[in-house]
Amino acid sequence: MSTPLLAAHNLNRQFGGLMAVNDVSLRVHQGEILGLLGPNGAGKTTLFNLISGVTPVSTGRIEWRGVPITGMASHAVAGLGIARTFQNLRLFPTLSCLDNVMVGLHRHARQKRLAALFQTRPFHQKQAKLHQEALALLELFGIADAAHRPANSLSYGDRRRLEMARALANRPELLLLDEPAAGMNPHEKDQLCELIRQIQAQFQLTVLIIEHHVPLMMQLCDRLVVLNFGKTIAEGPPEQIAKDPAVIEAYLGGAG
Ligand SMILES: Nc1ncnc2c1ncn2[C@@H]1O[C@H](COP(=O)(O)OP(=O)(O)OP(=O)(O)O)[C@@H](O)[C@H]1O
Ligand SMILES: [Mg+2]
């Protein structure tokens, strides 16, 4: 079998006495859309934080294309081609939407410091190109009209779209989306589903997505992994997960 793009082996993360992520192993294959489901507090965001280097692992191993990256700082992980959005949005609220996306592009473009300092002609040409790219990303997400407005003037749904545009500006190979449809109405959720498919094809992305809206996940994902109390309780194609007794128990157990 081919080496997965990303592999997590026996990951653990403890917060005091709490095992937020408990012996989780995961393989993400190139080109797939893998969904991460689980009740509140199951450890989904913590798993994203471990993968993206935001939170150090307690024990376990993470590999990118078979190479160990455990313990790597978040900016270095981003440099590998792993981008993410945050459940609690992390935009620059008073910067324009365009500038929020340009921040991501700059990181990718790695402009030479001296060129930037002296504002040379190549620097200006590069700036113009980045500007165009950022606008194209905003257009893709349907928020180009707001390009020059501050991020905090957008609706909640549009802010989520802006976060995705910014994540894409890093030109990632693997995109981690933490509840991108939160706060969207059913029509917007459908549109988002379509958009994720579109960007996946257009940018040849691999996607790891956390989302509570089960119908969206069933429709969108090639495979689902379900966490509960930090542990993996099920893994497989959506139709198999939908009838998995452990999953049904995890979601309905407390309600009956
Ligand atoms: N920095 C932290 N310090 C202490 N406890 C934490 C920290 N981050 C997460 N936790 C705890 O770890 C557990 C898993 O949290 P996590 O945010 O990963 O869950 P989640 O599956 O993303 O939930 P939700 O669906 O509500 O977003 C929770 O009990 C949470 O309170
Ligand atoms: Mg979460």
PDB file of C-alpha atoms and ligand atoms in Angstrom:
ATOM      1  CA  MET A   1       0.000   0.000   0.000  1.00  0.00           C
ATOM      2  CA  SER A   2       1.243   3.529  -0.723  1.00  0.00           C
ATOM      3  CA  THR A   3       2.571   5.718   2.086  1.00  0.00           C
ATOM      4  CA  PRO A   4      -0.222   7.903   3.471  1.00  0.00           C
ATOM      5  CA  LEU A   5       0.173  11.655   3.144  1.00  0.00           C
ATOM      6  CA  LEU A   6      -0.268  11.978   6.889  1.00  0.00           C
ATOM      7  CA  ALA A   7      -0.113   9.290   9.535  1.00  0.00           C
ATOM      8  CA  ALA A   8      -0.676   9.578  13.269  1.00  0.00           C
ATOM      9  CA  HIS A   9       0.475   6.679  15.409  1.00  0.00           C
ATOM     10  CA  ASN A  10      -0.881   6.135  18.922  1.00  0.00           C
ATOM     11  CA  LEU A  11      -1.279   9.831  19.695  1.00  0.00           C
ATOM     12  CA  ASN A  12      -1.952  10.850  23.265  1.00  0.00           C
ATOM     13  CA  ARG A  13      -2.580  14.271  24.738  1.00  0.00           C
ATOM     14  CA  GLN A  14      -3.256  14.764  28.388  1.00  0.00           C
ATOM     15  CA  PHE A  15      -4.529  17.919  30.064  1.00  0.00           C
ATOM     16  CA  GLY A  16      -4.004  17.342  33.794  1.00  0.00           C
ATOM     17  CA  GLY A  17      -5.878  14.136  34.499  1.00  0.00           C
ATOM     18  CA  LEU A  18      -7.909  14.305  31.276  1.00  0.00           C
ATOM     19  CA  MET A  19      -6.948  12.194  28.247  1.00  0.00           C
ATOM     20  CA  ALA A  20      -8.247  14.540  25.540  1.00  0.00           C
ATOM     21  CA  VAL A  21      -6.743  12.334  22.800  1.00  0.00           C
ATOM     22  CA  ASN A  22      -6.257   8.733  23.829  1.00  0.00           C
ATOM     23  CA  ASP A  23      -4.212   6.372  21.654  1.00  0.00           C
ATOM     24  CA  VAL A  24      -5.521   7.694  18.328  1.00  0.00           C
ATOM     25  CA  SER A  25      -4.024   6.379  15.097  1.00  0.00           C
ATOM     26  CA  LEU A  26      -5.045   7.829  11.772  1.00  0.00           C
ATOM     27  CA  ARG A  27      -4.029   7.626   8.124  1.00  0.00           C
ATOM     28  CA  VAL A  28      -4.931  10.297   5.625  1.00  0.00           C
ATOM     29  CA  HIS A  29      -4.427   9.269   2.013  1.00  0.00           C
ATOM     30  CA  GLN A  30      -3.591  11.657  -0.788  1.00  0.00           C
ATOM     31  CA  GLY A  31      -6.685  13.083  -2.468  1.00  0.00           C
ATOM     32  CA  GLU A  32      -9.267  11.868   0.013  1.00  0.00           C
ATOM     33  CA  ILE A  33     -11.768  13.833   2.065  1.00  0.00           C
ATOM     34  CA  LEU A  34     -11.625  12.343   5.536  1.00  0.00           C
ATOM     35  CA  GLY A  35     -14.234  13.404   8.089  1.00  0.00           C
ATOM     36  CA  LEU A  36     -13.761  13.554  11.827  1.00  0.00           C
ATOM     37  CA  LEU A  37     -16.977  13.168  13.798  1.00  0.00           C
ATOM     38  CA  GLY A  38     -17.696  12.953  17.490  1.00  0.00           C
ATOM     39  CA  PRO A  39     -19.720  14.547  20.287  1.00  0.00           C
ATOM     40  CA  ASN A  40     -18.613  17.778  21.996  1.00  0.00           C
ATOM     41  CA  GLY A  41     -15.368  17.317  23.890  1.00  0.00           C
ATOM     42  CA  ALA A  42     -14.465  14.128  21.984  1.00  0.00           C
ATOM     43  CA  GLY A  43     -10.963  15.451  21.199  1.00  0.00           C
ATOM     44  CA  LYS A  44     -11.407  16.454  17.549  1.00  0.00           C
ATOM     45  CA  THR A  45      -9.933  19.955  17.792  1.00  0.00           C
ATOM     46  CA  THR A  46      -7.154  18.690  20.059  1.00  0.00           C
ATOM     47  CA  LEU A  47      -6.250  16.162  17.355  1.00  0.00           C
ATOM     48  CA  PHE A  48      -6.067  19.021  14.805  1.00  0.00           C
ATOM     49  CA  ASN A  49      -3.894  20.967  17.255  1.00  0.00           C
ATOM     50  CA  LEU A  50      -1.517  18.012  17.580  1.00  0.00           C
ATOM     51  CA  ILE A  51      -1.281  17.501  13.815  1.00  0.00           C
ATOM     52  CA  SER A  52      -0.714  21.197  13.100  1.00  0.00           C
ATOM     53  CA  GLY A  53       1.873  21.615  15.870  1.00  0.00           C
ATOM     54  CA  VAL A  54      -0.268  24.056  17.844  1.00  0.00           C
ATOM     55  CA  THR A  55      -0.280  21.715  20.858  1.00  0.00           C
ATOM     56  CA  PRO A  56       2.599  19.320  21.603  1.00  0.00           C
ATOM     57  CA  VAL A  57       1.747  15.619  21.794  1.00  0.00           C
ATOM     58  CA  SER A  58       2.147  13.874  25.163  1.00  0.00           C
ATOM     59  CA  THR A  59       3.222  10.664  23.431  1.00  0.00           C
ATOM     60  CA  GLY A  60       2.896   9.214  19.934  1.00  0.00           C
ATOM     61  CA  ARG A  61       4.236   9.896  16.479  1.00  0.00           C
ATOM     62  CA  ILE A  62       3.133  11.965  13.479  1.00  0.00           C
ATOM     63  CA  GLU A  63       4.502  11.390   9.971  1.00  0.00           C
ATOM     64  CA  TRP A  64       4.205  13.456   6.806  1.00  0.00           C
ATOM     65  CA  ARG A  65       4.826  11.328   3.716  1.00  0.00           C
ATOM     66  CA  GLY A  66       6.461   8.772   5.990  1.00  0.00           C
ATOM     67  CA  VAL A  67       8.846  11.310   7.579  1.00  0.00           C
ATOM     68  CA  PRO A  68       8.517  11.993  11.341  1.00  0.00           C
ATOM     69  CA  ILE A  69       7.310  15.520  12.132  1.00  0.00           C
ATOM     70  CA  THR A  70       6.342  15.021  15.783  1.00  0.00           C
ATOM     71  CA  GLY A  71       7.236  18.079  17.848  1.00  0.00           C
ATOM     72  CA  MET A  72       7.635  20.380  14.846  1.00  0.00           C
ATOM     73  CA  ALA A  73       6.560  24.003  15.437  1.00  0.00           C
ATOM     74  CA  SER A  74       3.301  25.121  13.846  1.00  0.00           C
ATOM     75  CA  HIS A  75       4.939  27.465  11.304  1.00  0.00           C
ATOM     76  CA  ALA A  76       7.216  24.632  10.158  1.00  0.00           C
ATOM     77  CA  VAL A  77       4.218  22.307   9.806  1.00  0.00           C
ATOM     78  CA  ALA A  78       2.488  24.989   7.712  1.00  0.00           C
ATOM     79  CA  GLY A  79       5.637  25.174   5.583  1.00  0.00           C
ATOM     80  CA  LEU A  80       5.311  21.480   4.778  1.00  0.00           C
ATOM     81  CA  GLY A  81       1.957  22.131   3.130  1.00  0.00           C
ATOM     82  CA  ILE A  82      -0.483  21.584   5.985  1.00  0.00           C
ATOM     83  CA  ALA A  83      -2.945  24.462   6.459  1.00  0.00           C
ATOM     84  CA  ARG A  84      -5.882  24.745   8.827  1.00  0.00           C
ATOM     85  CA  THR A  85      -8.811  26.827   9.876  1.00  0.00           C
ATOM     86  CA  PHE A  86      -9.765  27.348  13.505  1.00  0.00           C
ATOM     87  CA  GLN A  87     -13.020  26.565  15.281  1.00  0.00           C
ATOM     88  CA  ASN A  88     -12.603  29.917  17.047  1.00  0.00           C
ATOM     89  CA  LEU A  89     -11.696  32.038  14.077  1.00  0.00           C
ATOM     90  CA  ARG A  90      -8.233  33.571  14.062  1.00  0.00           C
ATOM     91  CA  LEU A  91      -8.536  36.352  11.536  1.00  0.00           C
ATOM     92  CA  PHE A  92      -6.935  39.772  11.901  1.00  0.00           C
ATOM     93  CA  PRO A  93     -10.221  41.532  12.706  1.00  0.00           C
ATOM     94  CA  THR A  94      -9.312  45.086  11.732  1.00  0.00           C
ATOM     95  CA  LEU A  95      -7.311  44.203   8.601  1.00  0.00           C
ATOM     96  CA  SER A  96      -9.156  44.110   5.286  1.00  0.00           C
ATOM     97  CA  CYS A  97     -10.254  40.750   3.880  1.00  0.00           C
ATOM     98  CA  LEU A  98      -7.691  41.186   1.120  1.00  0.00           C
ATOM     99  CA  ASP A  99      -4.888  41.756   3.630  1.00  0.00           C
ATOM    100  CA  ASN A 100      -5.981  38.761   5.672  1.00  0.00           C
ATOM    101  CA  VAL A 101      -5.476  36.577   2.597  1.00  0.00           C
ATOM    102  CA  MET A 102      -2.266  38.407   1.579  1.00  0.00           C
ATOM    103  CA  VAL A 103      -0.749  37.437   4.936  1.00  0.00           C
ATOM    104  CA  GLY A 104      -1.051  33.808   3.887  1.00  0.00           C
ATOM    105  CA  LEU A 105       0.342  34.484   0.423  1.00  0.00           C
ATOM    106  CA  HIS A 106       3.315  36.395   1.818  1.00  0.00           C
ATOM    107  CA  ARG A 107       4.232  33.458   3.945  1.00  0.00           C
ATOM    108  CA  HIS A 108       4.265  31.353   0.823  1.00  0.00           C
ATOM    109  CA  ALA A 109       6.034  33.864  -1.403  1.00  0.00           C
ATOM    110  CA  ARG A 110       8.895  34.476   1.066  1.00  0.00           C
ATOM    111  CA  GLN A 111       9.768  37.860  -0.316  1.00  0.00           C
ATOM    112  CA  LYS A 112      13.365  38.806   0.094  1.00  0.00           C
ATOM    113  CA  ARG A 113      13.715  41.130   3.057  1.00  0.00           C
ATOM    114  CA  LEU A 114      16.019  43.570   1.297  1.00  0.00           C
ATOM    115  CA  ALA A 115      13.688  43.803  -1.704  1.00  0.00           C
ATOM    116  CA  ALA A 116      10.849  44.605   0.679  1.00  0.00           C
ATOM    117  CA  LEU A 117      12.933  47.136   2.581  1.00  0.00           C
ATOM    118  CA  PHE A 118      13.952  49.061  -0.531  1.00  0.00           C
ATOM    119  CA  GLN A 119      10.626  48.485  -2.316  1.00  0.00           C
ATOM    120  CA  THR A 120      12.406  47.474  -5.514  1.00  0.00           C
ATOM    121  CA  ARG A 121      10.641  47.028  -8.875  1.00  0.00           C
ATOM    122  CA  PRO A 122      10.537  43.211  -8.566  1.00  0.00           C
ATOM    123  CA  PHE A 123       9.040  43.755  -5.121  1.00  0.00           C
ATOM    124  CA  HIS A 124       6.217  45.849  -6.593  1.00  0.00           C
ATOM    125  CA  GLN A 125       5.605  43.331  -9.392  1.00  0.00           C
ATOM    126  CA  LYS A 126       5.422  40.545  -6.847  1.00  0.00           C
ATOM    127  CA  GLN A 127       3.023  42.594  -4.719  1.00  0.00           C
ATOM    128  CA  ALA A 128       0.716  43.116  -7.695  1.00  0.00           C
ATOM    129  CA  LYS A 129       0.728  39.387  -8.419  1.00  0.00           C
ATOM    130  CA  LEU A 130      -0.042  38.517  -4.799  1.00  0.00           C
ATOM    131  CA  HIS A 131      -2.838  41.067  -4.851  1.00  0.00           C
ATOM    132  CA  GLN A 132      -4.376  39.369  -7.903  1.00  0.00           C
ATOM    133  CA  GLU A 133      -4.057  35.951  -6.332  1.00  0.00           C
ATOM    134  CA  ALA A 134      -5.675  37.108  -3.108  1.00  0.00           C
ATOM    135  CA  LEU A 135      -8.574  38.661  -5.033  1.00  0.00           C
ATOM    136  CA  ALA A 136      -9.049  35.443  -7.017  1.00  0.00           C
ATOM    137  CA  LEU A 137      -9.288  33.498  -3.752  1.00  0.00           C
ATOM    138  CA  LEU A 138     -11.845  35.935  -2.352  1.00  0.00           C
ATOM    139  CA  GLU A 139     -13.832  35.594  -5.576  1.00  0.00           C
ATOM    140  CA  LEU A 140     -13.758  31.826  -5.302  1.00  0.00           C
ATOM    141  CA  PHE A 141     -15.331  32.104  -1.866  1.00  0.00           C
ATOM    142  CA  GLY A 142     -17.882  34.712  -2.976  1.00  0.00           C
ATOM    143  CA  ILE A 143     -16.518  37.508  -0.792  1.00  0.00           C
ATOM    144  CA  ALA A 144     -14.617  39.639  -3.316  1.00  0.00           C
ATOM    145  CA  ASP A 145     -17.102  42.499  -2.777  1.00  0.00           C
ATOM    146  CA  ALA A 146     -15.819  42.753   0.781  1.00  0.00           C
ATOM    147  CA  ALA A 147     -12.134  42.777  -0.248  1.00  0.00           C
ATOM    148  CA  HIS A 148     -11.456  46.206   1.244  1.00  0.00           C
ATOM    149  CA  ARG A 149     -13.694  45.908   4.276  1.00  0.00           C
ATOM    150  CA  PRO A 150     -12.292  44.864   7.649  1.00  0.00           C
ATOM    151  CA  ALA A 151     -12.718  41.181   8.458  1.00  0.00           C
ATOM    152  CA  ASN A 152     -14.814  41.995  11.524  1.00  0.00           C
ATOM    153  CA  SER A 153     -17.483  43.647   9.349  1.00  0.00           C
ATOM    154  CA  LEU A 154     -18.350  40.295   7.710  1.00  0.00           C
ATOM    155  CA  SER A 155     -21.146  37.959   8.731  1.00  0.00           C
ATOM    156  CA  TYR A 156     -20.086  34.912  10.712  1.00  0.00           C
ATOM    157  CA  GLY A 157     -20.512  32.645   7.682  1.00  0.00           C
ATOM    158  CA  ASP A 158     -18.409  34.953   5.504  1.00  0.00           C
ATOM    159  CA  ARG A 159     -15.684  35.055   8.153  1.00  0.00           C
ATOM    160  CA  ARG A 160     -15.550  31.276   7.980  1.00  0.00           C
ATOM    161  CA  ARG A 161     -15.214  31.525   4.184  1.00  0.00           C
ATOM    162  CA  LEU A 162     -12.450  34.117   4.624  1.00  0.00           C
ATOM    163  CA  GLU A 163     -10.563  31.773   6.941  1.00  0.00           C
ATOM    164  CA  MET A 164     -10.737  29.079   4.285  1.00  0.00           C
ATOM    165  CA  ALA A 165      -9.505  31.495   1.601  1.00  0.00           C
ATOM    166  CA  ARG A 166      -6.586  32.447   3.829  1.00  0.00           C
ATOM    167  CA  ALA A 167      -5.730  28.824   4.542  1.00  0.00           C
ATOM    168  CA  LEU A 168      -5.707  28.128   0.794  1.00  0.00           C
ATOM    169  CA  ALA A 169      -3.338  31.038   0.232  1.00  0.00           C
ATOM    170  CA  ASN A 170      -0.642  28.876   1.826  1.00  0.00           C
ATOM    171  CA  ARG A 171      -1.119  26.514  -1.125  1.00  0.00           C
ATOM    172  CA  PRO A 172      -1.442  23.521   1.119  1.00  0.00           C
ATOM    173  CA  GLU A 173      -1.537  19.898   0.118  1.00  0.00           C
ATOM    174  CA  LEU A 174      -3.509  19.017   3.216  1.00  0.00           C
ATOM    175  CA  LEU A 175      -6.284  21.300   4.420  1.00  0.00           C
ATOM    176  CA  LEU A 176      -7.668  20.861   7.951  1.00  0.00           C
ATOM    177  CA  LEU A 177     -11.112  22.419   8.397  1.00  0.00           C
ATOM    178  CA  ASP A 178     -12.469  22.755  11.932  1.00  0.00           C
ATOM    179  CA  GLU A 179     -16.266  23.154  11.728  1.00  0.00           C
ATOM    180  CA  PRO A 180     -16.324  25.283   8.567  1.00  0.00           C
ATOM    181  CA  ALA A 181     -20.140  25.156   8.370  1.00  0.00           C
ATOM    182  CA  ALA A 182     -20.783  26.296  11.948  1.00  0.00           C
ATOM    183  CA  GLY A 183     -23.334  29.106  12.032  1.00  0.00           C
ATOM    184  CA  MET A 184     -24.391  28.611   8.398  1.00  0.00           C
ATOM    185  CA  ASN A 185     -27.979  27.968   7.319  1.00  0.00           C
ATOM    186  CA  PRO A 186     -28.882  24.745   5.431  1.00  0.00           C
ATOM    187  CA  HIS A 187     -28.587  26.412   2.017  1.00  0.00           C
ATOM    188  CA  GLU A 188     -25.165  27.847   2.891  1.00  0.00           C
ATOM    189  CA  LYS A 189     -24.088  24.430   4.181  1.00  0.00           C
ATOM    190  CA  ASP A 190     -25.003  22.842   0.831  1.00  0.00           C
ATOM    191  CA  GLN A 191     -23.100  25.548  -1.003  1.00  0.00           C
ATOM    192  CA  LEU A 192     -20.088  25.034   1.247  1.00  0.00           C
ATOM    193  CA  CYS A 193     -20.148  21.318   0.562  1.00  0.00           C
ATOM    194  CA  GLU A 194     -20.023  22.032  -3.174  1.00  0.00           C
ATOM    195  CA  LEU A 195     -17.255  24.573  -2.683  1.00  0.00           C
ATOM    196  CA  ILE A 196     -15.105  22.142  -0.696  1.00  0.00           C
ATOM    197  CA  ARG A 197     -15.464  19.605  -3.501  1.00  0.00           C
ATOM    198  CA  GLN A 198     -14.587  22.270  -6.051  1.00  0.00           C
ATOM    199  CA  ILE A 199     -11.438  23.487  -4.272  1.00  0.00           C
ATOM    200  CA  GLN A 200     -10.400  19.913  -3.573  1.00  0.00           C
ATOM    201  CA  ALA A 201     -10.433  19.171  -7.309  1.00  0.00           C
ATOM    202  CA  GLN A 202      -9.042  22.531  -8.411  1.00  0.00           C
ATOM    203  CA  PHE A 203      -6.111  22.614  -5.964  1.00  0.00           C
ATOM    204  CA  GLN A 204      -5.645  18.835  -5.771  1.00  0.00           C
ATOM    205  CA  LEU A 205      -6.152  18.927  -2.043  1.00  0.00           C
ATOM    206  CA  THR A 206      -6.433  16.306   0.596  1.00  0.00           C
ATOM    207  CA  VAL A 207      -8.994  17.390   3.198  1.00  0.00           C
ATOM    208  CA  LEU A 208      -9.455  16.496   6.846  1.00  0.00           C
ATOM    209  CA  ILE A 209     -12.690  18.025   8.085  1.00  0.00           C
ATOM    210  CA  ILE A 210     -14.408  18.275  11.477  1.00  0.00           C
ATOM    211  CA  GLU A 211     -18.112  19.025  11.264  1.00  0.00           C
ATOM    212  CA  HIS A 212     -21.106  18.293  13.478  1.00  0.00           C
ATOM    213  CA  HIS A 213     -23.602  18.429  10.629  1.00  0.00           C
ATOM    214  CA  VAL A 214     -23.835  14.704   9.907  1.00  0.00           C
ATOM    215  CA  PRO A 215     -25.732  14.894   6.558  1.00  0.00           C
ATOM    216  CA  LEU A 216     -23.020  17.197   5.181  1.00  0.00           C
ATOM    217  CA  MET A 217     -20.324  14.783   6.332  1.00  0.00           C
ATOM    218  CA  MET A 218     -22.147  11.773   4.875  1.00  0.00           C
ATOM    219  CA  GLN A 219     -22.435  13.558   1.545  1.00  0.00           C
ATOM    220  CA  LEU A 220     -18.946  15.030   1.431  1.00  0.00           C
ATOM    221  CA  CYS A 221     -16.537  12.511   2.932  1.00  0.00           C
ATOM    222  CA  ASP A 222     -14.938   9.436   1.394  1.00  0.00           C
ATOM    223  CA  ARG A 223     -14.257   8.057   4.850  1.00  0.00           C
ATOM    224  CA  LEU A 224     -15.215   8.942   8.409  1.00  0.00           C
ATOM    225  CA  VAL A 225     -13.392   8.539  11.718  1.00  0.00           C
ATOM    226  CA  VAL A 226     -15.471   8.858  14.883  1.00  0.00           C
ATOM    227  CA  LEU A 227     -13.986   9.881  18.232  1.00  0.00           C
ATOM    228  CA  ASN A 228     -15.587   9.670  21.659  1.00  0.00           C
ATOM    229  CA  PHE A 229     -13.874  10.587  24.934  1.00  0.00           C
ATOM    230  CA  GLY A 230     -10.573  10.887  23.059  1.00  0.00           C
ATOM    231  CA  LYS A 231     -10.691   7.409  21.520  1.00  0.00           C
ATOM    232  CA  THR A 232     -11.428   6.211  17.995  1.00  0.00           C
ATOM    233  CA  ILE A 233     -14.686   4.247  18.171  1.00  0.00           C
ATOM    234  CA  ALA A 234     -15.321   3.716  14.455  1.00  0.00           C
ATOM    235  CA  GLU A 235     -13.676   4.211  11.090  1.00  0.00           C
ATOM    236  CA  GLY A 236     -14.983   3.491   7.605  1.00  0.00           C
ATOM    237  CA  PRO A 237     -17.109   4.644   4.675  1.00  0.00           C
ATOM    238  CA  PRO A 238     -20.081   6.879   5.597  1.00  0.00           C
ATOM    239  CA  GLU A 239     -22.738   4.214   4.932  1.00  0.00           C
ATOM    240  CA  GLN A 240     -20.971   1.833   7.312  1.00  0.00           C
ATOM    241  CA  ILE A 241     -20.545   4.500  10.015  1.00  0.00           C
ATOM    242  CA  ALA A 242     -24.246   5.442   9.835  1.00  0.00           C
ATOM    243  CA  LYS A 243     -25.258   1.995  11.096  1.00  0.00           C
ATOM    244  CA  ASP A 244     -22.369   1.401  13.499  1.00  0.00           C
ATOM    245  CA  PRO A 245     -23.823   0.574  16.941  1.00  0.00           C
ATOM    246  CA  ALA A 246     -20.942   2.267  18.830  1.00  0.00           C
ATOM    247  CA  VAL A 247     -21.503   5.486  16.872  1.00  0.00           C
ATOM    248  CA  ILE A 248     -25.258   5.439  17.415  1.00  0.00           C
ATOM    249  CA  GLU A 249     -24.652   4.849  21.134  1.00  0.00           C
ATOM    250  CA  ALA A 250     -22.121   7.727  21.324  1.00  0.00           C
ATOM    251  CA  TYR A 251     -24.564  10.148  19.747  1.00  0.00           C
ATOM    252  CA  LEU A 252     -27.787   8.942  21.336  1.00  0.00           C
ATOM    253  CA  GLY A 253     -26.503   7.260  24.510  1.00  0.00           C
ATOM    254  CA  GLY A 254     -26.931  10.337  26.674  1.00  0.00           C
ATOM    255  CA  ALA A 255     -30.315  11.227  25.179  1.00  0.00           C
ATOM    256  CA  GLY A 256     -32.334   8.122  25.964  1.00  0.00           C
TER     257      GLY A 256
HETATM  258  N1  LIG B   1      -5.916  23.618  26.427  1.00  0.00           N
HETATM  259  C1  LIG B   1      -6.698  22.799  27.137  1.00  0.00           C
HETATM  260  N2  LIG B   1      -6.566  22.689  28.473  1.00  0.00           N
HETATM  261  C2  LIG B   1      -7.344  21.839  29.177  1.00  0.00           C
HETATM  262  N3  LIG B   1      -8.292  21.060  28.641  1.00  0.00           N
HETATM  263  C3  LIG B   1      -8.465  21.136  27.309  1.00  0.00           C
HETATM  264  C4  LIG B   1      -7.680  21.993  26.486  1.00  0.00           C
HETATM  265  N4  LIG B   1      -8.086  21.845  25.201  1.00  0.00           N
HETATM  266  C5  LIG B   1      -9.069  20.946  25.217  1.00  0.00           C
HETATM  267  N5  LIG B   1      -9.302  20.506  26.480  1.00  0.00           N
HETATM  268  C6  LIG B   1     -10.286  19.494  26.866  1.00  0.00           C
HETATM  269  O1  LIG B   1     -10.047  18.355  26.066  1.00  0.00           O
HETATM  270  C7  LIG B   1     -11.287  17.741  25.689  1.00  0.00           C
HETATM  271  C8  LIG B   1     -11.380  17.686  24.174  1.00  0.00           C
HETATM  272  O2  LIG B   1     -11.553  19.002  23.697  1.00  0.00           O
HETATM  273  P1  LIG B   1     -11.651  19.324  22.134  1.00  0.00           P
HETATM  274  O3  LIG B   1     -11.745  20.800  22.016  1.00  0.00           O
HETATM  275  O4  LIG B   1     -10.553  18.651  21.426  1.00  0.00           O
HETATM  276  O5  LIG B   1     -13.035  18.631  21.768  1.00  0.00           O
HETATM  277  P2  LIG B   1     -13.864  18.689  20.397  1.00  0.00           P
HETATM  278  O6  LIG B   1     -14.115  17.280  20.000  1.00  0.00           O
HETATM  279  O7  LIG B   1     -13.198  19.567  19.425  1.00  0.00           O
HETATM  280  O8  LIG B   1     -15.251  19.322  20.901  1.00  0.00           O
HETATM  281  P3  LIG B   1     -16.263  20.345  20.157  1.00  0.00           P
HETATM  282  O9  LIG B   1     -17.083  19.498  19.239  1.00  0.00           O
HETATM  283  O10 LIG B   1     -17.080  20.891  21.266  1.00  0.00           O
HETATM  284  O11 LIG B   1     -15.445  21.367  19.458  1.00  0.00           O
HETATM  285  C9  LIG B   1     -12.395  18.574  26.333  1.00  0.00           C
HETATM  286  O12 LIG B   1     -12.758  17.949  27.547  1.00  0.00           O
HETATM  287  C10 LIG B   1     -11.718  19.912  26.571  1.00  0.00           C
HETATM  288  O13 LIG B   1     -12.300  20.576  27.670  1.00  0.00           O
HETATM  289 MG    MG B   2     -13.699  21.304  18.489  1.00  0.00          MG
END
